mmCIF file of C-alpha atoms and ligand atoms in Angstrom:
data_model
loop_
_atom_site.group_PDB
_atom_site.id
_atom_site.type_symbol
_atom_site.label_atom_id
_atom_site.label_comp_id
_atom_site.label_asym_id
_atom_site.label_seq_id
_atom_site.Cartn_x
_atom_site.Cartn_y
_atom_site.Cartn_z
ATOM 1 C CA UNK A 403 -16.229 -11.044 49.364
ATOM 2 C CA UNK A 404 -19.457 -13.069 49.243
ATOM 3 C CA UNK A 405 -20.131 -15.315 52.207
ATOM 4 C CA UNK A 406 -19.553 -18.939 51.110
ATOM 5 C CA UNK A 407 -22.594 -20.223 53.027
ATOM 6 C CA UNK A 408 -25.133 -20.062 50.114
ATOM 7 C CA UNK A 409 -22.547 -21.700 47.796
ATOM 8 C CA UNK A 410 -22.129 -24.456 50.316
ATOM 9 C CA UNK A 411 -25.919 -24.913 50.446
ATOM 10 C CA UNK A 412 -25.972 -25.263 46.651
ATOM 11 C CA UNK A 413 -23.213 -27.897 46.816
ATOM 12 C CA UNK A 414 -25.197 -29.803 49.412
ATOM 13 C CA UNK A 415 -28.325 -29.740 47.201
ATOM 14 C CA UNK A 416 -26.267 -30.954 44.215
ATOM 15 C CA UNK A 417 -25.001 -33.879 46.217
ATOM 16 C CA UNK A 418 -28.431 -34.802 47.511
ATOM 17 C CA UNK A 419 -30.521 -34.958 44.344
ATOM 18 C CA UNK A 420 -31.648 -38.553 44.669
ATOM 19 C CA UNK A 421 -34.713 -39.735 42.798
ATOM 20 C CA UNK A 422 -36.181 -42.333 45.110
ATOM 21 C CA UNK A 423 -39.337 -42.049 47.191
ATOM 22 C CA UNK A 424 -42.955 -41.224 46.380
ATOM 23 C CA UNK A 425 -44.988 -38.062 46.875
ATOM 24 C CA UNK A 426 -47.805 -38.364 49.421
ATOM 25 C CA UNK A 427 -50.852 -39.513 47.503
ATOM 26 C CA UNK A 428 -53.476 -39.840 50.201
ATOM 27 C CA UNK A 429 -54.323 -36.121 50.110
ATOM 28 C CA UNK A 430 -55.405 -35.703 46.452
ATOM 29 C CA UNK A 431 -54.104 -32.124 46.116
ATOM 30 C CA UNK A 432 -50.618 -33.109 47.358
ATOM 31 C CA UNK A 433 -50.294 -35.773 44.665
ATOM 32 C CA UNK A 434 -50.278 -33.024 42.006
ATOM 33 C CA UNK A 435 -47.053 -31.416 43.170
ATOM 34 C CA UNK A 436 -43.844 -31.300 41.068
ATOM 35 C CA UNK A 437 -41.679 -34.023 42.691
ATOM 36 C CA UNK A 438 -38.413 -32.574 41.379
ATOM 37 C CA UNK A 439 -38.471 -29.495 43.615
ATOM 38 C CA UNK A 440 -35.631 -29.123 46.107
ATOM 39 C CA UNK A 441 -34.883 -26.167 48.380
ATOM 40 C CA UNK A 442 -33.065 -25.357 51.591
ATOM 41 C CA UNK A 443 -32.819 -22.299 53.838
ATOM 42 C CA UNK A 444 -30.872 -21.472 56.995
ATOM 43 C CA UNK A 445 -31.761 -18.699 59.428
ATOM 44 C CA UNK A 446 -29.170 -17.417 61.902
ATOM 45 C CA UNK A 447 -29.598 -15.872 65.328
ATOM 46 C CA UNK A 448 -29.485 -12.337 63.916
ATOM 47 C CA UNK A 449 -32.236 -13.099 61.375
ATOM 48 C CA UNK A 450 -30.025 -13.558 58.299
ATOM 49 C CA UNK A 451 -31.590 -16.088 55.929
ATOM 50 C CA UNK A 452 -29.456 -17.991 53.386
ATOM 51 C CA UNK A 453 -31.228 -20.145 50.840
ATOM 52 C CA UNK A 454 -30.559 -22.276 47.757
ATOM 53 C CA UNK A 455 -32.525 -24.242 45.170
ATOM 54 C CA UNK A 456 -36.268 -23.701 44.635
ATOM 55 C CA UNK A 457 -36.469 -21.329 47.580
ATOM 56 C CA UNK A 458 -39.532 -19.589 46.085
ATOM 57 C CA UNK A 459 -41.503 -22.859 46.030
ATOM 58 C CA UNK A 460 -44.539 -22.737 48.292
ATOM 59 C CA UNK A 461 -46.108 -25.748 49.928
ATOM 60 C CA UNK A 462 -48.470 -26.571 52.786
ATOM 61 C CA UNK A 463 -46.858 -26.850 56.193
ATOM 62 C CA UNK A 464 -48.734 -30.075 57.144
ATOM 63 C CA UNK A 465 -47.286 -31.729 60.257
ATOM 64 C CA UNK A 466 -44.718 -29.010 60.844
ATOM 65 C CA UNK A 467 -47.663 -27.022 62.211
ATOM 66 C CA UNK A 468 -47.828 -29.511 65.106
ATOM 67 C CA UNK A 469 -44.913 -28.258 67.264
ATOM 68 C CA UNK A 470 -46.135 -24.657 66.922
ATOM 69 C CA UNK A 471 -49.711 -25.456 67.882
ATOM 70 C CA UNK A 472 -48.298 -27.481 70.787
ATOM 71 C CA UNK A 473 -46.384 -24.341 71.837
ATOM 72 C CA UNK A 474 -49.607 -22.298 71.680
ATOM 73 C CA UNK A 475 -51.476 -24.900 73.769
ATOM 74 C CA UNK A 476 -48.668 -24.861 76.371
ATOM 75 C CA UNK A 477 -48.813 -21.061 76.482
ATOM 76 C CA UNK A 478 -52.601 -21.118 76.869
ATOM 77 C CA UNK A 479 -52.951 -23.806 79.555
ATOM 78 C CA UNK A 480 -49.497 -24.404 81.107
ATOM 79 C CA UNK A 481 -47.390 -27.541 80.771
ATOM 80 C CA UNK A 482 -49.047 -29.546 83.578
ATOM 81 C CA UNK A 483 -52.561 -29.138 82.154
ATOM 82 C CA UNK A 484 -51.458 -29.994 78.617
ATOM 83 C CA UNK A 485 -49.676 -33.098 79.921
ATOM 84 C CA UNK A 486 -52.989 -34.319 81.302
ATOM 85 C CA UNK A 487 -54.316 -34.346 77.759
ATOM 86 C CA UNK A 488 -51.323 -35.553 75.750
ATOM 87 C CA UNK A 489 -48.057 -37.283 76.731
ATOM 88 C CA UNK A 490 -44.471 -36.880 75.525
ATOM 89 C CA UNK A 491 -43.383 -40.458 74.799
ATOM 90 C CA UNK A 492 -42.371 -41.658 71.317
ATOM 91 C CA UNK A 493 -45.128 -43.905 70.023
ATOM 92 C CA UNK A 494 -43.289 -46.303 67.737
ATOM 93 C CA UNK A 495 -46.483 -46.199 65.599
ATOM 94 C CA UNK A 496 -47.277 -44.631 62.238
ATOM 95 C CA UNK A 497 -48.332 -40.966 62.329
ATOM 96 C CA UNK A 498 -52.035 -41.702 61.904
ATOM 97 C CA UNK A 499 -52.384 -44.643 64.330
ATOM 98 C CA UNK A 500 -54.687 -44.749 67.326
ATOM 99 C CA UNK A 501 -51.869 -44.429 69.802
ATOM 100 C CA UNK A 502 -53.008 -43.954 73.384
ATOM 101 C CA UNK A 503 -51.025 -44.623 76.559
ATOM 102 C CA UNK A 504 -52.464 -46.669 79.455
ATOM 103 C CA UNK A 505 -53.946 -43.453 80.895
ATOM 104 C CA UNK A 506 -55.924 -42.929 77.699
ATOM 105 C CA UNK A 507 -53.810 -39.969 76.552
ATOM 106 C CA UNK A 508 -52.406 -39.684 73.024
ATOM 107 C CA UNK A 509 -48.749 -40.623 73.381
ATOM 108 C CA UNK A 510 -47.299 -37.389 72.011
ATOM 109 C CA UNK A 511 -48.308 -34.190 70.176
ATOM 110 C CA UNK A 512 -46.340 -34.977 66.992
ATOM 111 C CA UNK A 513 -48.566 -37.836 65.786
ATOM 112 C CA UNK A 514 -52.016 -36.993 64.445
ATOM 113 C CA UNK A 515 -54.003 -38.193 67.427
ATOM 114 C CA UNK A 516 -51.932 -36.024 69.794
ATOM 115 C CA UNK A 517 -51.780 -33.087 67.413
ATOM 116 C CA UNK A 518 -55.551 -33.007 67.004
ATOM 117 C CA UNK A 519 -55.770 -32.989 70.800
ATOM 118 C CA UNK A 520 -53.369 -30.053 71.094
ATOM 119 C CA UNK A 521 -55.323 -28.194 68.408
ATOM 120 C CA UNK A 522 -58.347 -28.495 70.701
ATOM 121 C CA UNK A 523 -56.248 -26.815 73.434
ATOM 122 C CA UNK A 524 -54.891 -23.937 71.343
ATOM 123 C CA UNK A 525 -57.486 -21.563 72.745
ATOM 124 C CA UNK A 526 -59.769 -21.816 75.764
ATOM 125 C CA UNK A 527 -62.500 -20.219 73.646
ATOM 126 C CA UNK A 528 -63.313 -22.532 70.682
ATOM 127 C CA UNK A 529 -64.556 -19.555 68.662
ATOM 128 C CA UNK A 530 -61.104 -17.978 68.953
ATOM 129 C CA UNK A 531 -59.194 -21.168 68.212
ATOM 130 C CA UNK A 532 -58.566 -20.744 64.510
ATOM 131 C CA UNK A 533 -57.753 -17.065 64.896
ATOM 132 C CA UNK A 534 -55.201 -17.904 67.584
ATOM 133 C CA UNK A 535 -53.587 -20.685 65.532
ATOM 134 C CA UNK A 536 -53.407 -18.453 62.482
ATOM 135 C CA UNK A 537 -51.963 -15.445 64.300
ATOM 136 C CA UNK A 538 -49.636 -17.642 66.407
ATOM 137 C CA UNK A 539 -48.075 -19.458 63.447
ATOM 138 C CA UNK A 540 -47.855 -16.186 61.533
ATOM 139 C CA UNK A 541 -45.963 -14.644 64.479
ATOM 140 C CA UNK A 542 -43.507 -17.568 64.419
ATOM 141 C CA UNK A 543 -42.971 -16.937 60.692
ATOM 142 C CA UNK A 544 -42.849 -13.153 61.039
ATOM 143 C CA UNK A 545 -45.440 -12.645 58.290
ATOM 144 C CA UNK A 546 -49.120 -13.380 57.792
ATOM 145 C CA UNK A 547 -49.522 -16.919 56.459
ATOM 146 C CA UNK A 548 -52.346 -17.901 54.119
ATOM 147 C CA UNK A 549 -54.369 -21.100 53.857
ATOM 148 C CA UNK A 550 -54.339 -23.123 50.637
ATOM 149 C CA UNK A 551 -58.111 -23.570 50.417
ATOM 150 C CA UNK A 552 -57.947 -26.344 47.824
ATOM 151 C CA UNK A 553 -55.542 -28.443 49.947
ATOM 152 C CA UNK A 554 -57.755 -27.738 52.964
ATOM 153 C CA UNK A 555 -60.922 -28.913 51.194
ATOM 154 C CA UNK A 556 -59.133 -31.828 49.558
ATOM 155 C CA UNK A 557 -57.938 -33.136 52.921
ATOM 156 C CA UNK A 558 -61.185 -32.402 54.740
ATOM 157 C CA UNK A 559 -62.981 -34.683 52.275
ATOM 158 C CA UNK A 560 -60.770 -37.631 53.247
ATOM 159 C CA UNK A 561 -60.683 -36.889 56.970
ATOM 160 C CA UNK A 562 -62.623 -39.834 58.310
ATOM 161 C CA UNK A 563 -59.499 -41.298 59.872
ATOM 162 C CA UNK A 564 -58.577 -38.051 61.620
ATOM 163 C CA UNK A 565 -62.231 -37.709 62.684
ATOM 164 C CA UNK A 566 -62.137 -41.158 64.216
ATOM 165 C CA UNK A 567 -58.940 -40.254 66.104
ATOM 166 C CA UNK A 568 -60.627 -37.110 67.469
ATOM 167 C CA UNK A 569 -63.698 -39.049 68.598
ATOM 168 C CA UNK A 570 -61.497 -41.676 70.235
ATOM 169 C CA UNK A 571 -59.716 -38.980 72.292
ATOM 170 C CA UNK A 572 -63.070 -37.363 73.086
ATOM 171 C CA UNK A 573 -64.293 -40.717 74.375
ATOM 172 C CA UNK A 574 -61.309 -40.714 76.756
ATOM 173 C CA UNK A 575 -62.223 -37.187 77.822
ATOM 174 C CA UNK A 576 -58.933 -35.657 76.655
ATOM 175 C CA UNK A 577 -60.195 -33.563 73.752
ATOM 176 C CA UNK A 578 -61.755 -30.146 74.405
ATOM 177 C CA UNK A 579 -64.779 -29.085 72.354
ATOM 178 C CA UNK A 580 -66.515 -30.521 69.315
ATOM 179 C CA UNK A 581 -64.366 -33.141 67.489
ATOM 180 C CA UNK A 582 -65.646 -32.175 64.011
ATOM 181 C CA UNK A 583 -64.724 -28.524 64.496
ATOM 182 C CA UNK A 584 -61.375 -29.425 66.027
ATOM 183 C CA UNK A 585 -60.483 -31.632 63.042
ATOM 184 C CA UNK A 586 -61.535 -28.846 60.651
ATOM 185 C CA UNK A 587 -59.155 -26.452 62.463
ATOM 186 C CA UNK A 588 -56.413 -29.100 62.494
ATOM 187 C CA UNK A 589 -56.752 -29.700 58.733
ATOM 188 C CA UNK A 590 -56.780 -25.945 58.168
ATOM 189 C CA UNK A 591 -53.567 -25.454 60.195
ATOM 190 C CA UNK A 592 -51.926 -28.185 58.062
ATOM 191 C CA UNK A 593 -52.944 -26.249 54.917
ATOM 192 C CA UNK A 594 -51.092 -23.042 55.858
ATOM 193 C CA UNK A 595 -48.722 -22.137 53.028
ATOM 194 C CA UNK A 596 -44.999 -21.588 53.678
ATOM 195 C CA UNK A 597 -41.648 -21.688 51.894
ATOM 196 C CA UNK A 598 -38.291 -22.917 53.190
ATOM 197 C CA UNK A 599 -37.375 -19.438 54.423
ATOM 198 C CA UNK A 600 -40.503 -19.318 56.573
ATOM 199 C CA UNK A 601 -39.628 -22.715 58.035
ATOM 200 C CA UNK A 602 -36.068 -21.577 58.795
ATOM 201 C CA UNK A 603 -37.344 -18.444 60.583
ATOM 202 C CA UNK A 604 -40.002 -20.409 62.488
ATOM 203 C CA UNK A 605 -37.342 -22.931 63.543
ATOM 204 C CA UNK A 606 -34.946 -20.171 64.570
ATOM 205 C CA UNK A 607 -37.695 -18.644 66.721
ATOM 206 C CA UNK A 608 -37.909 -21.941 68.625
ATOM 207 C CA UNK A 609 -34.099 -22.136 68.744
ATOM 208 C CA UNK A 610 -33.946 -18.514 69.966
ATOM 209 C CA UNK A 611 -35.991 -19.069 73.131
ATOM 210 C CA UNK A 612 -39.223 -18.000 71.463
ATOM 211 C CA UNK A 613 -38.072 -14.659 70.041
ATOM 212 C CA UNK A 614 -38.530 -14.205 66.297
ATOM 213 C CA UNK A 615 -35.052 -13.230 65.004
ATOM 214 C CA UNK A 616 -36.507 -10.883 62.376
ATOM 215 C CA UNK A 617 -39.445 -9.138 64.052
ATOM 216 C CA UNK A 618 -37.960 -9.339 67.571
ATOM 217 C CA UNK A 619 -41.365 -10.439 68.925
ATOM 218 C CA UNK A 620 -41.359 -12.886 71.847
ATOM 219 C CA UNK A 621 -43.901 -15.335 70.468
ATOM 220 C CA UNK A 622 -43.788 -17.802 73.397
ATOM 221 C CA UNK A 623 -41.631 -17.954 76.565
ATOM 222 C CA UNK A 624 -38.261 -19.761 76.552
ATOM 223 C CA UNK A 625 -39.463 -22.606 78.816
ATOM 224 C CA UNK A 626 -42.103 -23.548 76.236
ATOM 225 C CA UNK A 627 -39.476 -23.734 73.489
ATOM 226 C CA UNK A 628 -37.445 -26.140 75.617
ATOM 227 C CA UNK A 629 -40.491 -28.379 75.984
ATOM 228 C CA UNK A 630 -41.371 -28.217 72.273
ATOM 229 C CA UNK A 631 -37.795 -28.855 71.099
ATOM 230 C CA UNK A 632 -37.495 -31.822 73.475
ATOM 231 C CA UNK A 633 -40.621 -33.431 72.050
ATOM 232 C CA UNK A 634 -39.429 -32.703 68.499
ATOM 233 C CA UNK A 635 -36.138 -34.424 69.328
ATOM 234 C CA UNK A 636 -37.772 -37.628 70.543
ATOM 235 C CA UNK A 637 -40.938 -37.743 68.418
ATOM 236 C CA UNK A 638 -40.534 -35.323 65.497
ATOM 237 C CA UNK A 639 -39.449 -37.642 62.684
ATOM 238 C CA UNK A 640 -42.220 -40.243 62.772
ATOM 239 C CA UNK A 641 -40.831 -43.739 63.294
ATOM 240 C CA UNK A 642 -37.355 -42.730 62.195
ATOM 241 C CA UNK A 643 -36.630 -40.685 65.357
ATOM 242 C CA UNK A 644 -33.781 -42.957 66.498
ATOM 243 C CA UNK A 645 -32.033 -42.916 63.118
ATOM 244 C CA UNK A 646 -32.494 -39.177 62.976
ATOM 245 C CA UNK A 647 -30.987 -38.690 66.433
ATOM 246 C CA UNK A 648 -27.887 -40.671 65.602
ATOM 247 C CA UNK A 649 -27.358 -39.419 62.030
ATOM 248 C CA UNK A 650 -28.508 -35.798 62.261
ATOM 249 C CA UNK A 651 -28.837 -34.970 65.934
ATOM 250 C CA UNK A 652 -30.910 -31.785 66.148
ATOM 251 C CA UNK A 653 -34.617 -31.382 66.975
ATOM 252 C CA UNK A 654 -36.736 -31.552 63.833
ATOM 253 C CA UNK A 655 -40.224 -32.075 62.453
ATOM 254 C CA UNK A 656 -41.277 -33.266 59.042
ATOM 255 C CA UNK A 657 -44.518 -32.987 57.078
ATOM 256 C CA UNK A 658 -46.097 -35.125 54.344
ATOM 257 C CA UNK A 659 -45.815 -32.340 51.780
ATOM 258 C CA UNK A 660 -42.062 -33.134 51.836
ATOM 259 C CA UNK A 661 -40.852 -30.449 54.211
ATOM 260 C CA UNK A 662 -38.466 -30.777 57.145
ATOM 261 C CA UNK A 663 -37.722 -28.152 59.749
ATOM 262 C CA UNK A 664 -34.694 -28.393 62.056
ATOM 263 C CA UNK A 665 -33.802 -26.203 65.031
ATOM 264 C CA UNK A 666 -30.442 -26.228 66.780
ATOM 265 C CA UNK A 667 -30.891 -24.278 70.026
ATOM 266 C CA UNK A 668 -28.957 -21.024 70.080
ATOM 267 C CA UNK A 669 -27.481 -21.546 66.605
ATOM 268 C CA UNK A 670 -29.589 -22.076 63.555
ATOM 269 C CA UNK A 671 -33.030 -22.769 62.078
ATOM 270 C CA UNK A 672 -33.283 -24.922 58.949
ATOM 271 C CA UNK A 673 -36.056 -25.457 56.383
ATOM 272 C CA UNK A 674 -35.851 -28.060 53.603
ATOM 273 C CA UNK A 675 -38.401 -29.027 50.956
ATOM 274 C CA UNK A 676 -38.507 -31.888 48.489
ATOM 275 C CA UNK A 677 -41.787 -33.773 47.973
ATOM 276 C CA UNK A 678 -40.736 -37.430 47.568
ATOM 277 C CA UNK A 679 -41.091 -39.343 50.833
ATOM 278 C CA UNK A 680 -39.430 -42.438 52.253
ATOM 279 C CA UNK A 681 -41.367 -45.283 53.870
ATOM 280 C CA UNK A 682 -41.521 -43.362 57.176
ATOM 281 C CA UNK A 683 -43.136 -40.350 55.506
ATOM 282 C CA UNK A 684 -39.992 -38.163 55.647
ATOM 283 C CA UNK A 685 -38.652 -36.332 52.585
ATOM 284 C CA UNK A 686 -35.913 -38.543 51.076
ATOM 285 C CA UNK A 687 -33.777 -35.667 49.871
ATOM 286 C CA UNK A 688 -34.683 -33.546 52.888
ATOM 287 C CA UNK A 689 -33.252 -36.158 55.254
ATOM 288 C CA UNK A 690 -30.105 -36.405 53.147
ATOM 289 C CA UNK A 691 -29.676 -32.610 53.114
ATOM 290 C CA UNK A 692 -30.019 -32.464 56.902
ATOM 291 C CA UNK A 693 -27.492 -35.275 57.344
ATOM 292 C CA UNK A 694 -25.010 -33.347 55.204
ATOM 293 C CA UNK A 695 -25.605 -30.021 56.953
ATOM 294 C CA UNK A 696 -25.236 -31.639 60.343
ATOM 295 C CA UNK A 697 -21.949 -33.327 59.373
ATOM 296 C CA UNK A 698 -20.475 -30.327 57.517
ATOM 297 C CA UNK A 699 -21.426 -27.702 60.057
ATOM 298 C CA UNK A 700 -21.004 -29.729 63.246
ATOM 299 C CA UNK A 701 -24.680 -29.388 64.221
ATOM 300 C CA UNK A 702 -25.130 -32.695 66.071
ATOM 301 C CA UNK A 703 -26.229 -32.000 69.638
ATOM 302 C CA UNK A 704 -24.129 -34.835 70.994
ATOM 303 C CA UNK A 705 -20.967 -33.441 69.469
ATOM 304 C CA UNK A 706 -19.332 -32.268 72.698
ATOM 305 C CA UNK A 707 -18.214 -28.642 72.865
ATOM 306 C CA UNK A 708 -14.462 -28.211 73.219
ATOM 307 C CA UNK A 709 -14.500 -25.375 75.716
ATOM 308 C CA UNK A 710 -14.598 -27.238 79.024
ATOM 309 C CA UNK A 711 -10.982 -28.373 79.137
ATOM 310 C CA UNK A 712 -9.611 -25.010 78.024
ATOM 311 C CA UNK A 713 -11.273 -22.722 80.497
ATOM 312 C CA UNK A 714 -7.987 -21.770 82.175
ATOM 313 C CA UNK A 715 -5.992 -19.343 80.069
ATOM 314 C CA UNK A 716 -3.282 -18.788 82.694
ATOM 315 C CA UNK A 717 -2.680 -19.040 86.401
ATOM 316 C CA UNK A 718 0.231 -17.505 88.230
ATOM 317 C CA UNK A 719 1.585 -14.979 90.676
ATOM 318 C CA UNK A 720 2.020 -11.422 89.472
ATOM 319 C CA UNK A 721 5.030 -9.326 90.566
ATOM 320 C CA UNK A 722 2.603 -7.021 92.420
ATOM 321 C CA UNK A 723 2.323 -6.971 96.253
ATOM 322 C CA UNK A 724 0.014 -4.930 98.452
ATOM 323 C CA UNK A 725 1.181 -2.654 101.277
ATOM 324 C CA UNK A 726 1.459 -5.597 103.665
ATOM 325 C CA UNK A 727 3.638 -7.450 101.193
ATOM 326 C CA UNK A 728 0.932 -9.984 100.226
ATOM 327 C CA UNK A 729 1.251 -11.366 96.706
ATOM 328 C CA UNK A 730 -1.356 -11.338 93.960
ATOM 329 C CA UNK A 731 -2.311 -14.581 92.240
ATOM 330 C CA UNK A 732 -3.978 -14.095 88.910
ATOM 331 C CA UNK A 733 -6.311 -16.539 87.175
ATOM 332 C CA UNK A 734 -7.357 -15.760 83.606
ATOM 333 C CA UNK A 735 -10.384 -17.646 82.323
ATOM 334 C CA UNK A 736 -11.437 -17.959 78.712
ATOM 335 C CA UNK A 737 -14.172 -19.223 76.400
ATOM 336 C CA UNK A 738 -17.692 -20.094 77.368
ATOM 337 C CA UNK A 739 -18.499 -20.663 81.056
ATOM 338 C CA UNK A 740 -21.225 -23.272 81.400
ATOM 339 C CA UNK A 741 -21.395 -25.969 84.075
ATOM 340 C CA UNK A 742 -18.404 -28.047 82.989
ATOM 341 C CA UNK A 743 -16.070 -25.099 82.367
ATOM 342 C CA UNK A 744 -17.040 -23.433 85.641
ATOM 343 C CA UNK A 745 -16.532 -26.685 87.522
ATOM 344 C CA UNK A 746 -12.983 -26.873 86.144
ATOM 345 C CA UNK A 747 -12.360 -23.229 87.104
ATOM 346 C CA UNK A 748 -13.701 -23.779 90.636
ATOM 347 C CA UNK A 749 -11.406 -26.767 91.049
ATOM 348 C CA UNK A 750 -8.436 -24.519 90.231
ATOM 349 C CA UNK A 751 -9.653 -21.941 92.720
ATOM 350 C CA UNK A 752 -10.058 -24.663 95.353
ATOM 351 C CA UNK A 753 -6.335 -25.451 95.126
ATOM 352 C CA UNK A 754 -5.404 -22.001 96.421
ATOM 353 C CA UNK A 755 -4.250 -22.293 100.038
ATOM 354 C CA UNK A 756 -6.021 -20.308 102.779
ATOM 355 C CA UNK A 757 -3.497 -17.508 103.070
ATOM 356 C CA UNK A 758 -3.394 -13.752 102.591
ATOM 357 C CA UNK A 759 -2.794 -13.846 98.863
ATOM 358 C CA UNK A 760 -4.943 -11.502 96.842
ATOM 359 C CA UNK A 761 -6.819 -13.374 94.113
ATOM 360 C CA UNK A 762 -7.475 -11.681 90.826
ATOM 361 C CA UNK A 763 -9.953 -13.450 88.515
ATOM 362 C CA UNK A 764 -9.753 -12.046 85.013
ATOM 363 C CA UNK A 765 -12.862 -12.648 82.888
ATOM 364 C CA UNK A 766 -11.886 -10.462 79.952
ATOM 365 C CA UNK A 767 -11.256 -13.483 77.697
ATOM 366 C CA UNK A 768 -14.579 -15.080 78.618
ATOM 367 C CA UNK A 769 -16.860 -14.976 75.598
ATOM 368 C CA UNK A 770 -20.112 -16.122 77.222
ATOM 369 C CA UNK A 771 -21.420 -17.246 80.575
ATOM 370 C CA UNK A 772 -24.742 -18.897 81.289
ATOM 371 C CA UNK A 773 -26.778 -18.574 84.494
ATOM 372 C CA UNK A 774 -25.265 -21.766 85.943
ATOM 373 C CA UNK A 775 -21.729 -20.518 85.216
ATOM 374 C CA UNK A 776 -22.544 -17.198 86.907
ATOM 375 C CA UNK A 777 -23.922 -18.858 90.015
ATOM 376 C CA UNK A 778 -20.934 -21.163 90.300
ATOM 377 C CA UNK A 779 -18.369 -18.417 89.860
ATOM 378 C CA UNK A 780 -20.083 -16.110 92.329
ATOM 379 C CA UNK A 781 -20.144 -18.924 94.862
ATOM 380 C CA UNK A 782 -16.416 -19.527 94.302
ATOM 381 C CA UNK A 783 -15.704 -15.825 94.907
ATOM 382 C CA UNK A 784 -17.839 -15.881 98.053
ATOM 383 C CA UNK A 785 -15.954 -18.863 99.442
ATOM 384 C CA UNK A 786 -12.537 -17.398 98.676
ATOM 385 C CA UNK A 787 -13.584 -14.297 100.579
ATOM 386 C CA UNK A 788 -14.763 -16.416 103.510
ATOM 387 C CA UNK A 789 -11.305 -17.997 103.497
ATOM 388 C CA UNK A 790 -9.921 -14.487 104.063
ATOM 389 C CA UNK A 791 -8.724 -13.654 100.552
ATOM 390 C CA UNK A 792 -9.209 -10.311 98.979
ATOM 391 C CA UNK A 793 -10.765 -11.173 95.609
ATOM 392 C CA UNK A 794 -10.741 -8.852 92.623
ATOM 393 C CA UNK A 795 -12.831 -9.759 89.608
ATOM 394 C CA UNK A 796 -11.736 -8.145 86.354
ATOM 395 C CA UNK A 797 -14.976 -8.196 84.425
ATOM 396 C CA UNK A 798 -14.887 -5.439 81.817
ATOM 397 C CA UNK A 799 -17.695 -7.104 79.828
ATOM 398 C CA UNK A 800 -19.916 -7.380 82.918
ATOM 399 C CA UNK A 801 -20.355 -11.138 82.603
ATOM 400 C CA UNK A 802 -21.295 -11.314 86.271
ATOM 401 C CA UNK A 803 -23.553 -8.285 86.059
ATOM 402 C CA UNK A 804 -21.142 -5.939 87.832
ATOM 403 C CA UNK A 805 -21.947 -7.239 91.326
ATOM 404 C CA UNK A 806 -18.737 -8.940 92.275
ATOM 405 C CA UNK A 807 -15.897 -6.563 91.538
HETATM 406 N N1 LIG B 1691 -52.537 -33.167 57.385
HETATM 407 C C1 LIG B 1691 -51.798 -34.393 57.444
HETATM 408 C C2 LIG B 1691 -52.628 -35.489 58.075
HETATM 409 O O1 LIG B 1691 -53.242 -35.268 59.081
HETATM 410 C C3 LIG B 1691 -50.535 -34.166 58.166
HETATM 411 C C4 LIG B 1691 -49.719 -35.415 58.283
HETATM 412 C C5 LIG B 1691 -48.247 -35.177 58.244
HETATM 413 O O2 LIG B 1691 -47.745 -34.201 57.715
HETATM 414 O O3 LIG B 1691 -47.577 -36.054 58.804
HETATM 415 O O4 LIG B 1691 -52.709 -36.571 57.577
#
């Protein structure tokens, strides 16, 4: 059998081959691209990459570099220090606007003014900055990325607007180092060459708490990924962030070369490429592909998981008694134990009267438990014991780490 996933991706591409939109013309080199290209790739948690369409097509990463350089800046300086330089609020302005908050900070790191600021923070040592950006983004991709020198030079020649943004931030004392050099590094990071598979792996690294699913390298800590994905969710799709949230519903970033990268935490990384852009600067067909994938595969973050109401597999007294004749009440839990499921389980446990019954909690049908679920269940066991119950935890898969049996 062949897995149907790549066939499904092909179907999605077939259904999304619209012809509207325009390729970005303001960077001369980008205007030369073949507008008909269309490609998609998905990367799973175990590093499997499925792709369809023009998956070999290479393009410059452009603004999709921004969340990764933000991650590097957070790793270098810590969240609090980075927040002093650049905020996390959606701007409601075009990507290249002078968009400062009342404190004089760029509003977020996904618009140019904020991204140029985070580029300045990517390394404490300005001489190491480009090296760090290059090696950092390559580690996210799991291979050494190259710069498209002609796109780099082409954009550098028309960089007066980005230069003016950098000088504006410098004037507010939020940009580190020399604005001209920072903009050169920013333009260079935008000219790194990727394909949709790279984007899917880079996205999956963010969605996998910072660990590259192919190389196994921990590129940045999990807490940084949470911060980056949050900012992508609210600010990643230019002015269309609200539409994106309601129609697609996973954190994403787009770039003017026509690429979109989506990351659903714990599940999947997505890369899409098609050069024609809508009026917001997002790839027309890329947005459509993401809408379809989200609907078909249930990827919208606000689509509630079903597990919470089904946490209890069974509850009842077993025929067993101990030597004093006390009965055994057995509770079998199932599925994934996060806050809501554990809360429901604890409520069931709370109904048990304070008597001499032995309580057996069977976790063998539990498929996953997060740290909150663990804490809650351990606390429930502790309280049952305080009430005088003997509590046995059947935990063959060591969900609770073997401490409570
Ligand atoms: N290098 C581009 C610029 O600064 C990136 C913009 C984008 O992809 O949104 O104009």
